[in-house]
PDB file of C-alpha atoms in Angstrom:
ATOM      1  CA  UNK W1064     -15.504 -37.689  51.232  1.00 94.00           C
ATOM      2  CA  UNK W1065     -13.703 -34.892  49.389  1.00 97.00           C
ATOM      3  CA  UNK W1066     -10.062 -35.165  48.442  1.00 98.00           C
ATOM      4  CA  UNK W1067      -7.398 -32.851  47.135  1.00 98.00           C
ATOM      5  CA  UNK W1068      -5.610 -34.667  44.276  1.00 98.00           C
ATOM      6  CA  UNK W1069      -2.408 -33.836  42.437  1.00 98.00           C
ATOM      7  CA  UNK W1070      -1.466 -36.000  39.467  1.00 98.00           C
ATOM      8  CA  UNK W1071       1.863 -35.818  37.688  1.00 98.00           C
ATOM      9  CA  UNK W1072       2.083 -37.413  34.237  1.00 97.00           C
ATOM     10  CA  UNK W1073       5.534 -37.986  32.775  1.00 96.00           C
ATOM     11  CA  UNK W1074       6.789 -39.219  29.426  1.00 94.00           C
ATOM     12  CA  UNK W1075       8.436 -42.597  29.933  1.00 94.00           C
ATOM     13  CA  UNK W1076      12.204 -42.720  30.324  1.00 90.00           C
ATOM     14  CA  UNK W1077      13.970 -42.806  26.991  1.00 87.00           C
ATOM     15  CA  UNK W1078      11.149 -41.156  25.073  1.00 88.00           C
ATOM     16  CA  UNK W1079      12.114 -37.913  23.446  1.00 86.00           C
ATOM     17  CA  UNK W1080      10.546 -34.806  25.057  1.00 89.00           C
ATOM     18  CA  UNK W1081      10.879 -32.067  22.415  1.00 85.00           C
ATOM     19  CA  UNK W1082       9.314 -29.346  24.563  1.00 86.00           C
ATOM     20  CA  UNK W1083      11.708 -30.169  27.392  1.00 90.00           C
ATOM     21  CA  UNK W1084      14.660 -30.060  25.031  1.00 89.00           C
ATOM     22  CA  UNK W1085      13.718 -26.602  23.743  1.00 85.00           C
ATOM     23  CA  UNK W1086      13.188 -25.201  27.254  1.00 89.00           C
ATOM     24  CA  UNK W1087      16.439 -26.795  28.440  1.00 92.00           C
ATOM     25  CA  UNK W1088      18.307 -25.176  25.539  1.00 91.00           C
ATOM     26  CA  UNK W1089      16.766 -21.798  26.347  1.00 88.00           C
ATOM     27  CA  UNK W1090      17.920 -22.064  29.967  1.00 93.00           C
ATOM     28  CA  UNK W1091      21.415 -23.086  28.859  1.00 94.00           C
ATOM     29  CA  UNK W1092      21.457 -20.051  26.561  1.00 92.00           C
ATOM     30  CA  UNK W1093      20.751 -17.948  29.657  1.00 93.00           C
ATOM     31  CA  UNK W1094      23.868 -19.433  31.220  1.00 96.00           C
ATOM     32  CA  UNK W1095      22.380 -22.075  33.535  1.00 96.00           C
ATOM     33  CA  UNK W1096      23.939 -25.514  33.602  1.00 97.00           C
ATOM     34  CA  UNK W1097      20.723 -27.453  33.110  1.00 96.00           C
ATOM     35  CA  UNK W1098      20.676 -31.085  32.065  1.00 94.00           C
ATOM     36  CA  UNK W1099      17.889 -33.457  30.996  1.00 92.00           C
ATOM     37  CA  UNK W1100      15.013 -31.005  31.351  1.00 94.00           C
ATOM     38  CA  UNK W1101      11.647 -32.672  30.871  1.00 94.00           C
ATOM     39  CA  UNK W1102       8.126 -31.269  31.059  1.00 94.00           C
ATOM     40  CA  UNK W1103       5.671 -33.387  33.016  1.00 96.00           C
ATOM     41  CA  UNK W1104       2.005 -32.399  33.135  1.00 96.00           C
ATOM     42  CA  UNK W1105       0.397 -31.612  36.473  1.00 97.00           C
ATOM     43  CA  UNK W1106      -3.319 -31.886  37.193  1.00 98.00           C
ATOM     44  CA  UNK W1107      -4.882 -30.561  40.381  1.00 98.00           C
ATOM     45  CA  UNK W1108      -8.470 -31.103  41.369  1.00 98.00           C
ATOM     46  CA  UNK W1109     -10.932 -31.761  44.162  1.00 98.00           C
ATOM     47  CA  UNK W1110     -12.509 -35.191  43.961  1.00 98.00           C
ATOM     48  CA  UNK W1111     -15.552 -36.514  45.705  1.00 98.00           C
ATOM     49  CA  UNK W1112     -15.126 -40.244  46.064  1.00 98.00           C
ATOM     50  CA  UNK W1113     -15.400 -43.159  48.459  1.00 97.00           C
ATOM     51  CA  UNK W1114     -12.399 -44.819  46.890  1.00 97.00           C
ATOM     52  CA  UNK W1115     -10.068 -42.070  45.671  1.00 97.00           C
ATOM     53  CA  UNK W1116      -7.060 -44.358  45.035  1.00 97.00           C
ATOM     54  CA  UNK W1117      -9.069 -46.515  42.676  1.00 98.00           C
ATOM     55  CA  UNK W1118     -10.736 -43.563  40.952  1.00 98.00           C
ATOM     56  CA  UNK W1119      -7.531 -41.587  40.423  1.00 98.00           C
ATOM     57  CA  UNK W1120      -5.688 -44.636  39.119  1.00 98.00           C
ATOM     58  CA  UNK W1121      -8.550 -45.228  36.698  1.00 97.00           C
ATOM     59  CA  UNK W1122      -8.636 -41.557  35.622  1.00 97.00           C
ATOM     60  CA  UNK W1123      -4.930 -41.717  34.792  1.00 97.00           C
ATOM     61  CA  UNK W1124      -5.343 -44.897  32.804  1.00 96.00           C
ATOM     62  CA  UNK W1125      -8.445 -43.771  30.918  1.00 95.00           C
ATOM     63  CA  UNK W1126      -7.675 -40.155  30.108  1.00 96.00           C
ATOM     64  CA  UNK W1127      -4.989 -38.159  31.911  1.00 97.00           C
ATOM     65  CA  UNK W1128      -2.118 -40.331  30.693  1.00 97.00           C
ATOM     66  CA  UNK W1129      -1.536 -42.527  27.693  1.00 95.00           C
ATOM     67  CA  UNK W1130      -0.213 -45.755  29.259  1.00 94.00           C
ATOM     68  CA  UNK W1131       1.812 -46.533  26.133  1.00 93.00           C
ATOM     69  CA  UNK W1132       4.053 -43.500  26.554  1.00 95.00           C
ATOM     70  CA  UNK W1133       3.445 -42.104  30.053  1.00 96.00           C
ATOM     71  CA  UNK W1134       4.001 -42.966  33.684  1.00 97.00           C
ATOM     72  CA  UNK W1135       2.116 -41.227  36.487  1.00 98.00           C
ATOM     73  CA  UNK W1136       2.159 -40.583  40.196  1.00 98.00           C
ATOM     74  CA  UNK W1137      -0.249 -38.779  42.480  1.00 98.00           C
ATOM     75  CA  UNK W1138      -0.883 -37.494  45.967  1.00 98.00           C
ATOM     76  CA  UNK W1139      -4.286 -37.620  47.607  1.00 98.00           C
ATOM     77  CA  UNK W1140      -5.105 -35.754  50.788  1.00 97.00           C
ATOM     78  CA  UNK W1141      -8.299 -35.069  52.651  1.00 96.00           C
ATOM     79  CA  UNK W1142      -9.890 -31.758  51.739  1.00 94.00           C
TER      80      UNK W1142
ATOM     81  CA  UNK B 745     -25.495 -45.195  -3.082  1.00 79.00           C
ATOM     82  CA  UNK B 746     -22.525 -45.666  -0.812  1.00 91.00           C
ATOM     83  CA  UNK B 747     -22.747 -43.115   1.997  1.00 97.00           C
ATOM     84  CA  UNK B 748     -19.950 -42.018   4.300  1.00 98.00           C
ATOM     85  CA  UNK B 749     -20.130 -40.004   7.514  1.00 98.00           C
ATOM     86  CA  UNK B 750     -17.467 -37.335   7.938  1.00 98.00           C
ATOM     87  CA  UNK B 751     -17.481 -36.777  11.692  1.00 98.00           C
ATOM     88  CA  UNK B 752     -17.137 -33.203  12.933  1.00 98.00           C
ATOM     89  CA  UNK B 753     -15.910 -32.397  16.458  1.00 97.00           C
ATOM     90  CA  UNK B 754     -15.447 -28.911  17.892  1.00 96.00           C
ATOM     91  CA  UNK B 755     -12.199 -27.832  16.211  1.00 97.00           C
ATOM     92  CA  UNK B 756     -12.365 -30.095  13.147  1.00 98.00           C
ATOM     93  CA  UNK B 757     -11.376 -28.145  10.034  1.00 97.00           C
ATOM     94  CA  UNK B 758     -10.837 -30.528   7.113  1.00 96.00           C
ATOM     95  CA  UNK B 759     -14.439 -31.755   6.950  1.00 98.00           C
ATOM     96  CA  UNK B 760     -15.626 -29.927   3.814  1.00 98.00           C
ATOM     97  CA  UNK B 761     -12.517 -30.928   1.834  1.00 97.00           C
ATOM     98  CA  UNK B 762     -12.965 -34.551   2.885  1.00 98.00           C
ATOM     99  CA  UNK B 763     -16.631 -34.548   1.815  1.00 98.00           C
ATOM    100  CA  UNK B 764     -15.585 -33.131  -1.573  1.00 98.00           C
ATOM    101  CA  UNK B 765     -12.876 -35.776  -1.998  1.00 98.00           C
ATOM    102  CA  UNK B 766     -15.341 -38.609  -1.295  1.00 98.00           C
ATOM    103  CA  UNK B 767     -17.821 -37.130  -3.771  1.00 97.00           C
ATOM    104  CA  UNK B 768     -15.067 -36.836  -6.368  1.00 97.00           C
ATOM    105  CA  UNK B 769     -14.293 -40.494  -5.720  1.00 97.00           C
ATOM    106  CA  UNK B 770     -17.871 -41.384  -6.634  1.00 97.00           C
ATOM    107  CA  UNK B 771     -19.388 -41.750  -3.164  1.00 97.00           C
ATOM    108  CA  UNK B 772     -21.846 -39.798  -1.089  1.00 97.00           C
ATOM    109  CA  UNK B 773     -20.676 -38.070   2.053  1.00 98.00           C
ATOM    110  CA  UNK B 774     -22.228 -35.984   4.771  1.00 98.00           C
ATOM    111  CA  UNK B 775     -20.772 -33.993   7.617  1.00 98.00           C
ATOM    112  CA  UNK B 776     -22.098 -35.423  10.881  1.00 98.00           C
ATOM    113  CA  UNK B 777     -21.870 -33.538  14.174  1.00 98.00           C
ATOM    114  CA  UNK B 778     -20.302 -35.728  16.847  1.00 97.00           C
ATOM    115  CA  UNK B 779     -23.464 -35.687  18.950  1.00 97.00           C
ATOM    116  CA  UNK B 780     -25.518 -37.230  16.141  1.00 97.00           C
ATOM    117  CA  UNK B 781     -25.730 -40.873  15.124  1.00 96.00           C
ATOM    118  CA  UNK B 782     -23.728 -42.550  12.374  1.00 96.00           C
ATOM    119  CA  UNK B 783     -25.498 -45.917  12.479  1.00 92.00           C
ATOM    120  CA  UNK B 784     -26.940 -45.607   8.946  1.00 93.00           C
ATOM    121  CA  UNK B 785     -23.643 -44.999   7.194  1.00 97.00           C
ATOM    122  CA  UNK B 786     -21.520 -47.442   5.210  1.00 97.00           C
ATOM    123  CA  UNK B 787     -18.295 -46.088   6.616  1.00 98.00           C
ATOM    124  CA  UNK B 788     -16.759 -43.245   8.575  1.00 98.00           C
ATOM    125  CA  UNK B 789     -14.007 -40.718   7.996  1.00 98.00           C
ATOM    126  CA  UNK B 790     -12.615 -38.740  10.923  1.00 98.00           C
ATOM    127  CA  UNK B 791     -11.001 -35.753   9.242  1.00 98.00           C
ATOM    128  CA  UNK B 792      -8.153 -33.504  10.288  1.00 98.00           C
ATOM    129  CA  UNK B 793      -8.162 -30.385  12.390  1.00 97.00           C
ATOM    130  CA  UNK B 794      -7.648 -29.630  16.041  1.00 97.00           C
ATOM    131  CA  UNK B 795     -10.461 -31.269  17.971  1.00 96.00           C
ATOM    132  CA  UNK B 796     -10.860 -29.640  21.387  1.00 95.00           C
ATOM    133  CA  UNK B 797      -7.879 -27.418  20.518  1.00 93.00           C
ATOM    134  CA  UNK B 798      -5.500 -30.373  21.049  1.00 94.00           C
ATOM    135  CA  UNK B 799      -5.923 -29.878  24.817  1.00 93.00           C
ATOM    136  CA  UNK B 800      -4.385 -32.615  26.995  1.00 93.00           C
ATOM    137  CA  UNK B 801      -3.046 -34.575  23.987  1.00 94.00           C
ATOM    138  CA  UNK B 802      -4.076 -34.286  20.341  1.00 96.00           C
ATOM    139  CA  UNK B 803      -7.250 -36.324  19.895  1.00 96.00           C
ATOM    140  CA  UNK B 804      -7.553 -37.305  23.561  1.00 95.00           C
ATOM    141  CA  UNK B 805     -10.850 -35.586  24.355  1.00 94.00           C
ATOM    142  CA  UNK B 806     -12.590 -36.467  21.074  1.00 96.00           C
ATOM    143  CA  UNK B 807     -11.593 -40.102  21.592  1.00 96.00           C
ATOM    144  CA  UNK B 808     -13.710 -40.230  24.773  1.00 93.00           C
ATOM    145  CA  UNK B 809     -16.944 -39.001  23.176  1.00 95.00           C
ATOM    146  CA  UNK B 810     -19.937 -41.275  22.823  1.00 95.00           C
ATOM    147  CA  UNK B 811     -19.768 -41.336  19.012  1.00 97.00           C
ATOM    148  CA  UNK B 812     -16.550 -43.336  19.246  1.00 97.00           C
ATOM    149  CA  UNK B 813     -18.554 -46.270  20.612  1.00 97.00           C
ATOM    150  CA  UNK B 814     -20.708 -46.194  17.472  1.00 97.00           C
ATOM    151  CA  UNK B 815     -17.570 -46.041  15.346  1.00 98.00           C
ATOM    152  CA  UNK B 816     -16.224 -49.039  17.250  1.00 98.00           C
ATOM    153  CA  UNK B 817     -19.444 -50.950  16.479  1.00 97.00           C
ATOM    154  CA  UNK B 818     -19.282 -50.084  12.758  1.00 97.00           C
ATOM    155  CA  UNK B 819     -15.630 -51.143  12.707  1.00 98.00           C
ATOM    156  CA  UNK B 820     -16.532 -54.475  14.274  1.00 97.00           C
ATOM    157  CA  UNK B 821     -19.064 -54.981  11.471  1.00 96.00           C
ATOM    158  CA  UNK B 822     -16.127 -54.641   9.087  1.00 96.00           C
ATOM    159  CA  UNK B 823     -17.028 -51.224   7.674  1.00 97.00           C
ATOM    160  CA  UNK B 824     -14.175 -48.958   6.568  1.00 98.00           C
ATOM    161  CA  UNK B 825     -13.054 -46.366   9.109  1.00 98.00           C
ATOM    162  CA  UNK B 826     -10.471 -43.794   7.988  1.00 98.00           C
ATOM    163  CA  UNK B 827      -8.762 -41.316  10.316  1.00 98.00           C
ATOM    164  CA  UNK B 828      -6.752 -38.530   8.700  1.00 98.00           C
ATOM    165  CA  UNK B 829      -4.226 -36.541  10.766  1.00 98.00           C
ATOM    166  CA  UNK B 830      -6.245 -35.512  13.843  1.00 98.00           C
ATOM    167  CA  UNK B 831      -8.515 -38.426  12.924  1.00 98.00           C
ATOM    168  CA  UNK B 832      -5.503 -40.758  13.225  1.00 98.00           C
ATOM    169  CA  UNK B 833      -4.674 -39.242  16.612  1.00 98.00           C
ATOM    170  CA  UNK B 834      -8.284 -39.802  17.717  1.00 98.00           C
ATOM    171  CA  UNK B 835      -8.273 -43.443  16.538  1.00 98.00           C
ATOM    172  CA  UNK B 836      -5.116 -44.244  18.519  1.00 98.00           C
ATOM    173  CA  UNK B 837      -6.362 -42.393  21.606  1.00 97.00           C
ATOM    174  CA  UNK B 838      -9.625 -44.365  21.378  1.00 97.00           C
ATOM    175  CA  UNK B 839      -7.696 -47.625  21.173  1.00 96.00           C
ATOM    176  CA  UNK B 840      -9.132 -48.455  17.739  1.00 98.00           C
ATOM    177  CA  UNK B 841      -5.572 -48.482  16.419  1.00 98.00           C
ATOM    178  CA  UNK B 842      -2.488 -49.373  18.478  1.00 97.00           C
ATOM    179  CA  UNK B 843       0.269 -46.844  19.073  1.00 97.00           C
ATOM    180  CA  UNK B 844       0.415 -43.155  19.918  1.00 97.00           C
ATOM    181  CA  UNK B 845       1.217 -39.897  18.129  1.00 97.00           C
ATOM    182  CA  UNK B 846       3.836 -37.872  19.985  1.00 94.00           C
ATOM    183  CA  UNK B 847       5.031 -34.324  19.305  1.00 93.00           C
ATOM    184  CA  UNK B 848       7.274 -34.090  16.235  1.00 95.00           C
ATOM    185  CA  UNK B 849      10.922 -34.874  16.862  1.00 93.00           C
ATOM    186  CA  UNK B 850      11.795 -31.275  16.034  1.00 90.00           C
ATOM    187  CA  UNK B 851       9.090 -29.541  18.050  1.00 86.00           C
ATOM    188  CA  UNK B 852       7.329 -27.427  15.490  1.00 92.00           C
ATOM    189  CA  UNK B 853       4.301 -27.529  13.244  1.00 96.00           C
ATOM    190  CA  UNK B 854       5.172 -29.140   9.905  1.00 97.00           C
ATOM    191  CA  UNK B 855       3.280 -28.185   6.768  1.00 97.00           C
ATOM    192  CA  UNK B 856       4.810 -29.544   3.572  1.00 97.00           C
ATOM    193  CA  UNK B 857       4.552 -32.067   0.773  1.00 98.00           C
ATOM    194  CA  UNK B 858       6.111 -35.466   1.404  1.00 98.00           C
ATOM    195  CA  UNK B 859       6.625 -38.689  -0.514  1.00 98.00           C
ATOM    196  CA  UNK B 860       5.001 -41.851   0.750  1.00 98.00           C
ATOM    197  CA  UNK B 861       5.550 -45.452  -0.150  1.00 98.00           C
ATOM    198  CA  UNK B 862       2.430 -47.608  -0.252  1.00 98.00           C
ATOM    199  CA  UNK B 863       3.564 -50.807   1.437  1.00 98.00           C
ATOM    200  CA  UNK B 864       0.282 -52.613   2.127  1.00 98.00           C
ATOM    201  CA  UNK B 865      -2.191 -52.772  -0.752  1.00 98.00           C
ATOM    202  CA  UNK B 866      -4.544 -55.277   0.858  1.00 97.00           C
ATOM    203  CA  UNK B 867      -6.760 -52.723   2.601  1.00 98.00           C
ATOM    204  CA  UNK B 868      -9.981 -51.135   1.299  1.00 98.00           C
ATOM    205  CA  UNK B 869      -8.121 -47.830   1.137  1.00 98.00           C
ATOM    206  CA  UNK B 870      -5.037 -48.906  -0.772  1.00 98.00           C
ATOM    207  CA  UNK B 871      -5.954 -51.767  -3.080  1.00 97.00           C
ATOM    208  CA  UNK B 872      -6.112 -49.404  -6.077  1.00 98.00           C
ATOM    209  CA  UNK B 873      -2.419 -48.564  -5.614  1.00 98.00           C
ATOM    210  CA  UNK B 874       0.488 -50.680  -6.795  1.00 98.00           C
ATOM    211  CA  UNK B 875       2.570 -52.294  -4.084  1.00 97.00           C
ATOM    212  CA  UNK B 876       5.619 -50.090  -3.515  1.00 97.00           C
ATOM    213  CA  UNK B 877       4.091 -47.150  -5.397  1.00 98.00           C
ATOM    214  CA  UNK B 878       5.456 -43.758  -4.365  1.00 98.00           C
ATOM    215  CA  UNK B 879       2.857 -40.987  -4.004  1.00 98.00           C
ATOM    216  CA  UNK B 880       2.888 -37.322  -2.996  1.00 97.00           C
ATOM    217  CA  UNK B 881       0.659 -35.866  -0.301  1.00 98.00           C
ATOM    218  CA  UNK B 882       0.911 -32.967   2.151  1.00 98.00           C
ATOM    219  CA  UNK B 883       1.380 -33.254   5.901  1.00 98.00           C
ATOM    220  CA  UNK B 884       0.292 -30.567   8.393  1.00 98.00           C
ATOM    221  CA  UNK B 885       0.819 -31.524  12.015  1.00 98.00           C
ATOM    222  CA  UNK B 886       2.706 -30.863  15.227  1.00 96.00           C
ATOM    223  CA  UNK B 887       2.065 -34.297  16.769  1.00 96.00           C
ATOM    224  CA  UNK B 888       2.659 -36.863  14.054  1.00 97.00           C
ATOM    225  CA  UNK B 889       5.557 -38.780  15.539  1.00 97.00           C
ATOM    226  CA  UNK B 890       4.119 -42.292  15.558  1.00 98.00           C
ATOM    227  CA  UNK B 891       5.260 -44.562  18.342  1.00 96.00           C
ATOM    228  CA  UNK B 892       4.551 -48.225  18.896  1.00 96.00           C
ATOM    229  CA  UNK B 893       6.432 -50.580  21.176  1.00 93.00           C
ATOM    230  CA  UNK B 894       5.844 -53.618  18.972  1.00 95.00           C
ATOM    231  CA  UNK B 895       5.331 -52.861  15.249  1.00 96.00           C
ATOM    232  CA  UNK B 896       4.030 -56.384  14.614  1.00 96.00           C
ATOM    233  CA  UNK B 897       0.780 -55.285  16.307  1.00 95.00           C
ATOM    234  CA  UNK B 898      -0.200 -53.192  13.271  1.00 97.00           C
ATOM    235  CA  UNK B 899      -0.151 -53.324   9.514  1.00 98.00           C
ATOM    236  CA  UNK B 900       2.165 -50.640   8.200  1.00 98.00           C
ATOM    237  CA  UNK B 901       0.373 -49.116   5.204  1.00 98.00           C
ATOM    238  CA  UNK B 902       2.289 -45.924   4.342  1.00 98.00           C
ATOM    239  CA  UNK B 903       5.908 -45.046   5.064  1.00 98.00           C
ATOM    240  CA  UNK B 904       7.650 -41.711   4.539  1.00 98.00           C
ATOM    241  CA  UNK B 905      10.170 -42.221   1.757  1.00 98.00           C
ATOM    242  CA  UNK B 906      12.228 -40.285  -0.738  1.00 98.00           C
ATOM    243  CA  UNK B 907      10.873 -39.865  -4.262  1.00 97.00           C
ATOM    244  CA  UNK B 908      12.409 -43.170  -5.318  1.00 97.00           C
ATOM    245  CA  UNK B 909      10.764 -45.055  -2.489  1.00 97.00           C
ATOM    246  CA  UNK B 910      13.801 -45.470  -0.231  1.00 98.00           C
ATOM    247  CA  UNK B 911      12.938 -45.393   3.460  1.00 98.00           C
ATOM    248  CA  UNK B 912      15.637 -43.062   4.790  1.00 98.00           C
ATOM    249  CA  UNK B 913      16.063 -41.044   7.952  1.00 97.00           C
ATOM    250  CA  UNK B 914      16.154 -37.832   5.904  1.00 97.00           C
ATOM    251  CA  UNK B 915      12.746 -38.686   4.442  1.00 98.00           C
ATOM    252  CA  UNK B 916      11.218 -39.021   7.917  1.00 98.00           C
ATOM    253  CA  UNK B 917       9.743 -35.604   8.723  1.00 98.00           C
ATOM    254  CA  UNK B 918       8.648 -36.152  12.318  1.00 97.00           C
ATOM    255  CA  UNK B 919      10.660 -38.988  13.875  1.00 96.00           C
ATOM    256  CA  UNK B 920       8.035 -41.738  13.499  1.00 97.00           C
ATOM    257  CA  UNK B 921       9.127 -45.276  14.303  1.00 97.00           C
ATOM    258  CA  UNK B 922      10.115 -47.048  11.035  1.00 98.00           C
ATOM    259  CA  UNK B 923       9.092 -43.925   9.030  1.00 98.00           C
ATOM    260  CA  UNK B 924       5.467 -44.896   9.627  1.00 98.00           C
ATOM    261  CA  UNK B 925       2.960 -42.473   8.062  1.00 98.00           C
ATOM    262  CA  UNK B 926      -0.124 -44.687   8.207  1.00 98.00           C
ATOM    263  CA  UNK B 927      -1.193 -47.944   9.848  1.00 98.00           C
ATOM    264  CA  UNK B 928      -4.178 -50.260   9.703  1.00 98.00           C
ATOM    265  CA  UNK B 929      -5.615 -52.740  12.168  1.00 98.00           C
ATOM    266  CA  UNK B 930      -4.994 -56.431  11.481  1.00 98.00           C
ATOM    267  CA  UNK B 931      -8.359 -56.775   9.679  1.00 97.00           C
ATOM    268  CA  UNK B 932      -7.391 -53.838   7.452  1.00 98.00           C
ATOM    269  CA  UNK B 933     -10.687 -51.951   7.719  1.00 98.00           C
ATOM    270  CA  UNK B 934      -9.412 -49.208  10.050  1.00 98.00           C
ATOM    271  CA  UNK B 935      -6.729 -46.939   8.627  1.00 98.00           C
ATOM    272  CA  UNK B 936      -5.052 -44.006  10.321  1.00 98.00           C
ATOM    273  CA  UNK B 937      -2.682 -41.744   8.419  1.00 98.00           C
ATOM    274  CA  UNK B 938      -0.971 -38.435   9.123  1.00 98.00           C
ATOM    275  CA  UNK B 939      -0.739 -37.197   5.491  1.00 98.00           C
ATOM    276  CA  UNK B 940      -3.842 -35.575   4.010  1.00 98.00           C
ATOM    277  CA  UNK B 941      -5.168 -37.506   0.975  1.00 98.00           C
ATOM    278  CA  UNK B 942      -8.070 -35.032   0.649  1.00 98.00           C
ATOM    279  CA  UNK B 943      -5.546 -32.265   0.032  1.00 98.00           C
ATOM    280  CA  UNK B 944      -4.132 -34.324  -2.827  1.00 98.00           C
ATOM    281  CA  UNK B 945      -7.413 -35.276  -4.481  1.00 97.00           C
ATOM    282  CA  UNK B 946      -7.582 -32.825  -7.384  1.00 95.00           C
ATOM    283  CA  UNK B 947      -4.978 -31.640  -9.850  1.00 93.00           C
ATOM    284  CA  UNK B 948      -5.881 -28.055  -8.840  1.00 94.00           C
ATOM    285  CA  UNK B 949      -4.354 -28.894  -5.457  1.00 94.00           C
ATOM    286  CA  UNK B 950      -1.075 -30.071  -6.960  1.00 92.00           C
ATOM    287  CA  UNK B 951      -1.652 -33.818  -6.810  1.00 95.00           C
ATOM    288  CA  UNK B 952      -4.365 -36.401  -7.280  1.00 97.00           C
ATOM    289  CA  UNK B 953      -2.381 -39.124  -5.558  1.00 98.00           C
ATOM    290  CA  UNK B 954      -4.711 -39.206  -2.549  1.00 98.00           C
ATOM    291  CA  UNK B 955      -7.903 -39.748  -4.496  1.00 98.00           C
ATOM    292  CA  UNK B 956      -7.395 -43.520  -4.696  1.00 98.00           C
ATOM    293  CA  UNK B 957      -7.698 -43.749  -0.914  1.00 98.00           C
ATOM    294  CA  UNK B 958     -11.303 -42.530  -1.212  1.00 98.00           C
ATOM    295  CA  UNK B 959     -12.018 -44.352  -4.493  1.00 98.00           C
ATOM    296  CA  UNK B 960     -10.841 -47.587  -2.954  1.00 98.00           C
ATOM    297  CA  UNK B 961     -12.995 -47.081   0.112  1.00 97.00           C
ATOM    298  CA  UNK B 962     -16.100 -46.277  -1.964  1.00 97.00           C
ATOM    299  CA  UNK B 963     -15.614 -49.110  -4.466  1.00 97.00           C
ATOM    300  CA  UNK B 964     -14.845 -51.575  -1.708  1.00 96.00           C
ATOM    301  CA  UNK B 965     -18.175 -50.892   0.013  1.00 96.00           C
ATOM    302  CA  UNK B 966     -20.024 -50.941  -3.303  1.00 94.00           C
ATOM    303  CA  UNK B 967     -18.768 -54.393  -4.255  1.00 88.00           C
TER     304      UNK B 967
END
């Protein structure tokens, strides 16, 4: 089976996101009232797997995220 | 002759300097491409640079290469493993050292000389220093902000300090927890550090304070 996967990796709550802070400041300088901007990472791919939930969870844990500082969520749909 | 492997990944750029520093410390060192074997070496140094262009997270891709399994085996035999800057990032990503290196608190690349306090002198890399000694070495990194949820899981070896050895917030260049600049595993034979001792290993470079890291490592294997 082939699956369309989207993974979103976020820095854990409370951890400083310097890139987000800089982008947030830039938007505020443009006049927008932006608060708490953070920059998650998004990964999109096609996966061939008989057990996509298990594989994607494992991929997050082993490489896409660093479990010490990140949380992750994903969507999996048939492709 | 004590022989160290200086592991080179695509994007490594401090390998030649590190080889020179080890030679100056009295050891033998060879650059080893990450696809080759390091089984015959007495110890390993993972030098600085930008392995795999820092894609994903600094050190993340290098940490998943096969050579890291060999490094893990050498570490389990008790041989000294030193990760400098990107090497430190790779060691944490590989799980050989606890913690993670996050982007600097002020998000920019830092390249400057800093003072470090040597707080643990019971490792192969630091036993030639005095406890509490303050040394000068350069840093050059964008992701050197060390984070660990429970600092009792590591041995803190170097801390950013002022020139008198006080651990102050002003002396912390990147936002690291507890001003941590370098940590070792509980056994002490794996050290990761963000400052570059190889760039402080000859008076021509402005400091020789880093040379003892390599001298210690070489002498420790020899004895």
